[in-house]
Amino acid sequence: MCTLIVRTGQPLTLMGVRDEFADRPWEGPGEHWPDYPGVIGGRDLKAGGTWLALHPAARRAAALLNAYGRPAPETTKVSRGDLALRAAYTGELPDADLTRYDPFHLVLADLARVRLFSWDGERSSVSGLPDGTSMIVNSGLDPASERVIAYLPRFETEVWRELITAEPSADQGALIVRHELPDGRVFASLSVMEVALAPDGVTYDFTDLTAERDG
């Protein structure tokens, strides 16, 4: 996933925009993982994990974004897709050999707090998110990001669902992206998932952007 928006308060709201190669197979949200009963998320069919996991009974969600830094060695590398699953299921940040993972940002949210765990291939850090609306991108909580500059003020004042209807663009500041690469592959925004956590229940709304474009 390449963009996560978080708004604190009641309800606590998260919206994740997943950017990925269009030919990488995936399926929409469901309870796809017997090892994590009750956890819902879209599943990456190549590696088996997810980019945004929701545990409704625990009023908890976890979102994973790729980050910049030193890649893990190919001989020991494992998929990052299990990190959001484990965090949503246990309510804990990673307790693992991080050197086996490529760099990532992991946001873990529940009704009490929102934490951001980052790993750049050499160092890890943990911080809380400020009150209000935040955007996390591949460079983290980065106020200099063109996407954050363009969209954070809009997420603070506009209806979120309307912002994801923008035409896909290759612009660096675009929220919904589409890049046609020299080798013919397409890297694009494939889906959006919005989650609301409240004491009296949890809701989520999933949008398959590929279906909208095809239709």
mmCIF file of C-alpha atoms in Angstrom:
data_model
loop_
_atom_site.group_PDB
_atom_site.id
_atom_site.type_symbol
_atom_site.label_atom_id
_atom_site.label_comp_id
_atom_site.label_asym_id
_atom_site.label_seq_id
_atom_site.Cartn_x
_atom_site.Cartn_y
_atom_site.Cartn_z
ATOM 1 C CA MET A 1 0.000 0.000 0.000
ATOM 2 C CA CYS A 2 1.229 3.489 -0.791
ATOM 3 C CA THR A 3 -1.072 5.890 1.071
ATOM 4 C CA LEU A 4 -2.858 5.681 4.414
ATOM 5 C CA ILE A 5 -5.041 8.416 5.859
ATOM 6 C CA VAL A 6 -5.904 8.333 9.567
ATOM 7 C CA ARG A 7 -8.361 10.561 11.422
ATOM 8 C CA THR A 8 -8.460 10.263 15.209
ATOM 9 C CA GLY A 9 -11.603 10.712 17.275
ATOM 10 C CA GLN A 10 -14.940 8.903 17.334
ATOM 11 C CA PRO A 11 -15.011 7.047 15.117
ATOM 12 C CA LEU A 12 -11.340 6.439 14.439
ATOM 13 C CA THR A 13 -11.162 6.304 10.654
ATOM 14 C CA LEU A 14 -8.534 4.879 8.310
ATOM 15 C CA MET A 15 -8.453 4.838 4.527
ATOM 16 C CA GLY A 16 -5.831 2.848 2.648
ATOM 17 C CA VAL A 17 -5.082 3.261 -1.055
ATOM 18 C CA ARG A 18 -3.279 0.227 -2.449
ATOM 19 C CA ASP A 19 -0.881 0.826 -5.355
ATOM 20 C CA GLU A 20 0.577 -2.287 -6.959
ATOM 21 C CA PHE A 21 1.446 -3.876 -10.290
ATOM 22 C CA ALA A 22 -1.843 -4.478 -12.074
ATOM 23 C CA ASP A 23 -0.912 -8.045 -13.005
ATOM 24 C CA ARG A 24 -0.251 -9.132 -9.403
ATOM 25 C CA PRO A 25 -3.230 -11.309 -8.379
ATOM 26 C CA TRP A 26 -5.344 -10.489 -5.341
ATOM 27 C CA GLU A 27 -8.845 -10.887 -3.914
ATOM 28 C CA GLY A 28 -11.110 -8.642 -1.899
ATOM 29 C CA PRO A 29 -11.738 -8.617 1.853
ATOM 30 C CA GLY A 30 -12.646 -11.768 3.718
ATOM 31 C CA GLU A 31 -11.551 -14.032 6.559
ATOM 32 C CA HIS A 32 -8.895 -15.661 4.397
ATOM 33 C CA TRP A 33 -6.474 -16.810 7.122
ATOM 34 C CA PRO A 34 -7.331 -19.733 9.448
ATOM 35 C CA ASP A 35 -4.309 -18.871 11.609
ATOM 36 C CA TYR A 36 -5.844 -15.450 12.315
ATOM 37 C CA PRO A 37 -9.523 -16.152 13.011
ATOM 38 C CA GLY A 38 -11.769 -13.114 12.861
ATOM 39 C CA VAL A 39 -9.304 -11.003 10.894
ATOM 40 C CA ILE A 40 -10.605 -9.516 7.643
ATOM 41 C CA GLY A 41 -8.574 -8.123 4.756
ATOM 42 C CA GLY A 42 -7.869 -8.254 1.070
ATOM 43 C CA ARG A 43 -5.438 -11.028 0.200
ATOM 44 C CA ASP A 44 -2.381 -10.861 -2.012
ATOM 45 C CA LEU A 45 -2.497 -14.158 -3.887
ATOM 46 C CA LYS A 46 1.213 -14.151 -4.684
ATOM 47 C CA ALA A 47 2.573 -14.005 -1.121
ATOM 48 C CA GLY A 48 -0.596 -14.689 0.888
ATOM 49 C CA GLY A 49 -0.617 -11.648 3.158
ATOM 50 C CA THR A 50 -2.500 -8.369 3.257
ATOM 51 C CA TRP A 51 -1.970 -4.631 3.172
ATOM 52 C CA LEU A 52 -4.785 -3.694 5.584
ATOM 53 C CA ALA A 53 -6.154 -6.042 8.241
ATOM 54 C CA LEU A 54 -9.225 -5.491 10.394
ATOM 55 C CA HIS A 55 -10.136 -7.346 13.588
ATOM 56 C CA PRO A 56 -13.729 -6.248 14.239
ATOM 57 C CA ALA A 57 -14.153 -8.047 17.568
ATOM 58 C CA ALA A 58 -11.059 -6.326 18.952
ATOM 59 C CA ARG A 59 -11.925 -2.933 17.429
ATOM 60 C CA ARG A 60 -8.478 -2.953 15.845
ATOM 61 C CA ALA A 61 -6.870 -2.433 12.433
ATOM 62 C CA ALA A 62 -3.351 -2.581 11.008
ATOM 63 C CA ALA A 63 -2.047 -1.211 7.728
ATOM 64 C CA LEU A 64 1.224 -1.924 5.951
ATOM 65 C CA LEU A 65 3.077 0.385 3.565
ATOM 66 C CA ASN A 66 6.305 -0.182 1.688
ATOM 67 C CA ALA A 67 9.114 2.110 2.826
ATOM 68 C CA TYR A 68 12.471 3.324 1.542
ATOM 69 C CA GLY A 69 15.751 1.872 2.757
ATOM 70 C CA ARG A 70 18.014 -1.160 2.533
ATOM 71 C CA PRO A 71 16.323 -4.283 1.094
ATOM 72 C CA ALA A 72 16.562 -7.585 2.941
ATOM 73 C CA PRO A 73 18.979 -10.209 1.558
ATOM 74 C CA GLU A 74 17.305 -12.326 -1.105
ATOM 75 C CA THR A 75 18.464 -15.529 0.600
ATOM 76 C CA THR A 76 16.549 -14.818 3.823
ATOM 77 C CA LYS A 77 13.794 -12.410 2.736
ATOM 78 C CA VAL A 78 10.180 -13.108 3.744
ATOM 79 C CA SER A 79 7.007 -11.314 2.712
ATOM 80 C CA ARG A 80 5.921 -8.270 4.709
ATOM 81 C CA GLY A 81 2.260 -9.210 4.205
ATOM 82 C CA ASP A 82 2.039 -11.176 7.441
ATOM 83 C CA LEU A 83 2.944 -8.156 9.572
ATOM 84 C CA ALA A 84 -0.451 -6.447 9.340
ATOM 85 C CA LEU A 85 -2.210 -9.757 10.007
ATOM 86 C CA ARG A 86 -0.227 -10.422 13.154
ATOM 87 C CA ALA A 87 -0.570 -6.863 14.410
ATOM 88 C CA ALA A 88 -4.337 -6.785 13.903
ATOM 89 C CA TYR A 89 -4.758 -10.191 15.535
ATOM 90 C CA THR A 90 -2.485 -9.689 18.558
ATOM 91 C CA GLY A 91 -2.578 -5.931 19.049
ATOM 92 C CA GLU A 92 1.212 -5.937 19.229
ATOM 93 C CA LEU A 93 3.912 -4.459 17.030
ATOM 94 C CA PRO A 94 6.369 -6.837 15.320
ATOM 95 C CA ASP A 95 8.514 -9.036 17.522
ATOM 96 C CA ALA A 96 10.540 -10.660 14.761
ATOM 97 C CA ASP A 97 13.893 -10.668 12.994
ATOM 98 C CA LEU A 98 13.357 -7.469 11.031
ATOM 99 C CA THR A 99 16.450 -8.043 8.898
ATOM 100 C CA ARG A 100 14.387 -10.585 6.932
ATOM 101 C CA TYR A 101 11.925 -7.905 5.831
ATOM 102 C CA ASP A 102 12.249 -5.177 3.249
ATOM 103 C CA PRO A 103 11.642 -1.678 4.680
ATOM 104 C CA PHE A 104 8.080 -0.934 5.772
ATOM 105 C CA HIS A 105 5.761 1.294 7.786
ATOM 106 C CA LEU A 106 3.146 -0.443 9.940
ATOM 107 C CA VAL A 107 0.261 1.460 11.499
ATOM 108 C CA LEU A 108 -1.591 -0.247 14.349
ATOM 109 C CA ALA A 109 -4.804 1.430 15.462
ATOM 110 C CA ASP A 110 -7.319 0.682 18.188
ATOM 111 C CA LEU A 111 -9.717 2.750 20.263
ATOM 112 C CA ALA A 112 -6.975 3.739 22.704
ATOM 113 C CA ARG A 113 -4.147 4.837 20.380
ATOM 114 C CA VAL A 114 -2.565 4.792 16.944
ATOM 115 C CA ARG A 115 1.063 3.735 16.589
ATOM 116 C CA LEU A 116 3.446 3.959 13.641
ATOM 117 C CA PHE A 117 6.248 1.375 13.471
ATOM 118 C CA SER A 118 8.911 1.966 10.809
ATOM 119 C CA TRP A 119 11.822 -0.169 9.597
ATOM 120 C CA ASP A 120 14.344 1.108 7.021
ATOM 121 C CA GLY A 121 16.449 -2.037 6.754
ATOM 122 C CA GLU A 122 18.864 -0.880 9.450
ATOM 123 C CA ARG A 123 16.890 0.891 12.196
ATOM 124 C CA SER A 124 13.387 0.692 13.620
ATOM 125 C CA SER A 125 11.327 3.391 15.292
ATOM 126 C CA VAL A 126 7.939 3.682 16.979
ATOM 127 C CA SER A 127 5.864 6.829 17.361
ATOM 128 C CA GLY A 128 2.308 7.842 18.044
ATOM 129 C CA LEU A 129 0.200 9.653 15.482
ATOM 130 C CA PRO A 130 -0.946 13.163 16.388
ATOM 131 C CA ASP A 131 -4.580 14.021 16.973
ATOM 132 C CA GLY A 132 -6.470 15.040 13.864
ATOM 133 C CA THR A 133 -5.852 13.873 10.305
ATOM 134 C CA SER A 134 -2.544 12.343 9.180
ATOM 135 C CA MET A 135 -1.263 10.915 5.901
ATOM 136 C CA ILE A 136 1.388 8.204 5.809
ATOM 137 C CA VAL A 137 3.161 7.578 2.499
ATOM 138 C CA ASN A 138 6.194 5.511 1.482
ATOM 139 C CA SER A 139 8.456 8.109 3.095
ATOM 140 C CA GLY A 140 6.437 7.936 6.332
ATOM 141 C CA LEU A 141 4.881 10.943 8.039
ATOM 142 C CA ASP A 142 6.455 13.256 5.503
ATOM 143 C CA PRO A 143 5.112 16.826 5.277
ATOM 144 C CA ALA A 144 7.375 17.442 2.252
ATOM 145 C CA SER A 145 5.758 14.669 0.182
ATOM 146 C CA GLU A 146 4.022 16.084 -2.891
ATOM 147 C CA ARG A 147 1.042 13.822 -2.236
ATOM 148 C CA VAL A 148 0.752 14.991 1.369
ATOM 149 C CA ILE A 149 1.046 18.644 0.356
ATOM 150 C CA ALA A 150 -1.656 18.204 -2.273
ATOM 151 C CA TYR A 151 -4.102 16.041 -0.327
ATOM 152 C CA LEU A 152 -3.749 16.385 3.442
ATOM 153 C CA PRO A 153 -5.633 19.724 3.527
ATOM 154 C CA ARG A 154 -8.368 18.140 1.419
ATOM 155 C CA PHE A 155 -8.706 15.116 3.690
ATOM 156 C CA GLU A 156 -9.043 17.518 6.609
ATOM 157 C CA THR A 157 -12.016 19.319 5.050
ATOM 158 C CA GLU A 158 -13.613 17.277 2.249
ATOM 159 C CA VAL A 159 -15.609 14.047 1.992
ATOM 160 C CA TRP A 160 -13.060 11.249 1.745
ATOM 161 C CA ARG A 161 -15.010 9.071 -0.655
ATOM 162 C CA GLU A 162 -15.150 11.878 -3.187
ATOM 163 C CA LEU A 163 -11.363 12.241 -3.248
ATOM 164 C CA ILE A 164 -10.803 8.698 -4.524
ATOM 165 C CA THR A 165 -12.901 9.355 -7.634
ATOM 166 C CA ALA A 166 -10.073 11.356 -9.196
ATOM 167 C CA GLU A 167 -8.818 10.224 -12.588
ATOM 168 C CA PRO A 168 -5.653 8.088 -12.294
ATOM 169 C CA SER A 169 -2.496 10.072 -12.947
ATOM 170 C CA ALA A 170 1.268 9.607 -13.189
ATOM 171 C CA ASP A 171 1.796 12.890 -11.345
ATOM 172 C CA GLN A 172 3.947 12.633 -8.209
ATOM 173 C CA GLY A 173 1.267 14.353 -6.146
ATOM 174 C CA ALA A 174 -1.631 12.184 -7.326
ATOM 175 C CA LEU A 175 -3.621 10.110 -4.858
ATOM 176 C CA ILE A 176 -4.973 7.672 -7.460
ATOM 177 C CA VAL A 177 -2.102 6.700 -9.718
ATOM 178 C CA ARG A 178 -1.403 4.906 -12.970
ATOM 179 C CA HIS A 179 2.094 4.454 -14.393
ATOM 180 C CA GLU A 180 2.670 2.669 -17.690
ATOM 181 C CA LEU A 181 6.223 1.368 -17.499
ATOM 182 C CA PRO A 182 8.682 0.897 -20.403
ATOM 183 C CA ASP A 183 8.394 -2.906 -20.144
ATOM 184 C CA GLY A 184 4.620 -2.708 -20.705
ATOM 185 C CA ARG A 185 3.604 -3.401 -17.102
ATOM 186 C CA VAL A 186 1.199 -1.081 -15.306
ATOM 187 C CA PHE A 187 1.604 0.126 -11.738
ATOM 188 C CA ALA A 188 -1.643 1.609 -10.466
ATOM 189 C CA SER A 189 -4.034 2.227 -7.595
ATOM 190 C CA LEU A 190 -6.015 -1.022 -7.444
ATOM 191 C CA SER A 191 -8.285 -0.636 -4.432
ATOM 192 C CA VAL A 192 -9.310 1.529 -1.517
ATOM 193 C CA MET A 193 -10.487 0.358 1.900
ATOM 194 C CA GLU A 194 -12.011 2.654 4.507
ATOM 195 C CA VAL A 195 -12.373 1.444 8.094
ATOM 196 C CA ALA A 196 -14.194 3.080 11.011
ATOM 197 C CA LEU A 197 -13.553 1.899 14.584
ATOM 198 C CA ALA A 198 -15.986 2.868 17.343
ATOM 199 C CA PRO A 199 -16.912 1.425 20.762
ATOM 200 C CA ASP A 200 -20.269 0.244 19.448
ATOM 201 C CA GLY A 201 -18.990 -1.427 16.297
ATOM 202 C CA VAL A 202 -16.719 -1.525 13.268
ATOM 203 C CA THR A 203 -17.516 -0.851 9.624
ATOM 204 C CA TYR A 204 -15.531 -1.058 6.416
ATOM 205 C CA ASP A 205 -16.096 -0.039 2.825
ATOM 206 C CA PHE A 206 -14.027 -1.617 0.050
ATOM 207 C CA THR A 207 -13.708 -0.182 -3.463
ATOM 208 C CA ASP A 208 -12.192 -2.217 -6.295
ATOM 209 C CA LEU A 209 -10.813 0.493 -8.561
ATOM 210 C CA THR A 210 -10.058 -1.982 -11.332
ATOM 211 C CA ALA A 211 -13.729 -2.974 -11.504
ATOM 212 C CA GLU A 212 -14.762 0.669 -11.744
ATOM 213 C CA ARG A 213 -12.369 1.282 -14.617
ATOM 214 C CA ASP A 214 -13.451 -1.854 -16.450
ATOM 215 C CA GLY A 215 -17.118 -1.001 -15.959
#
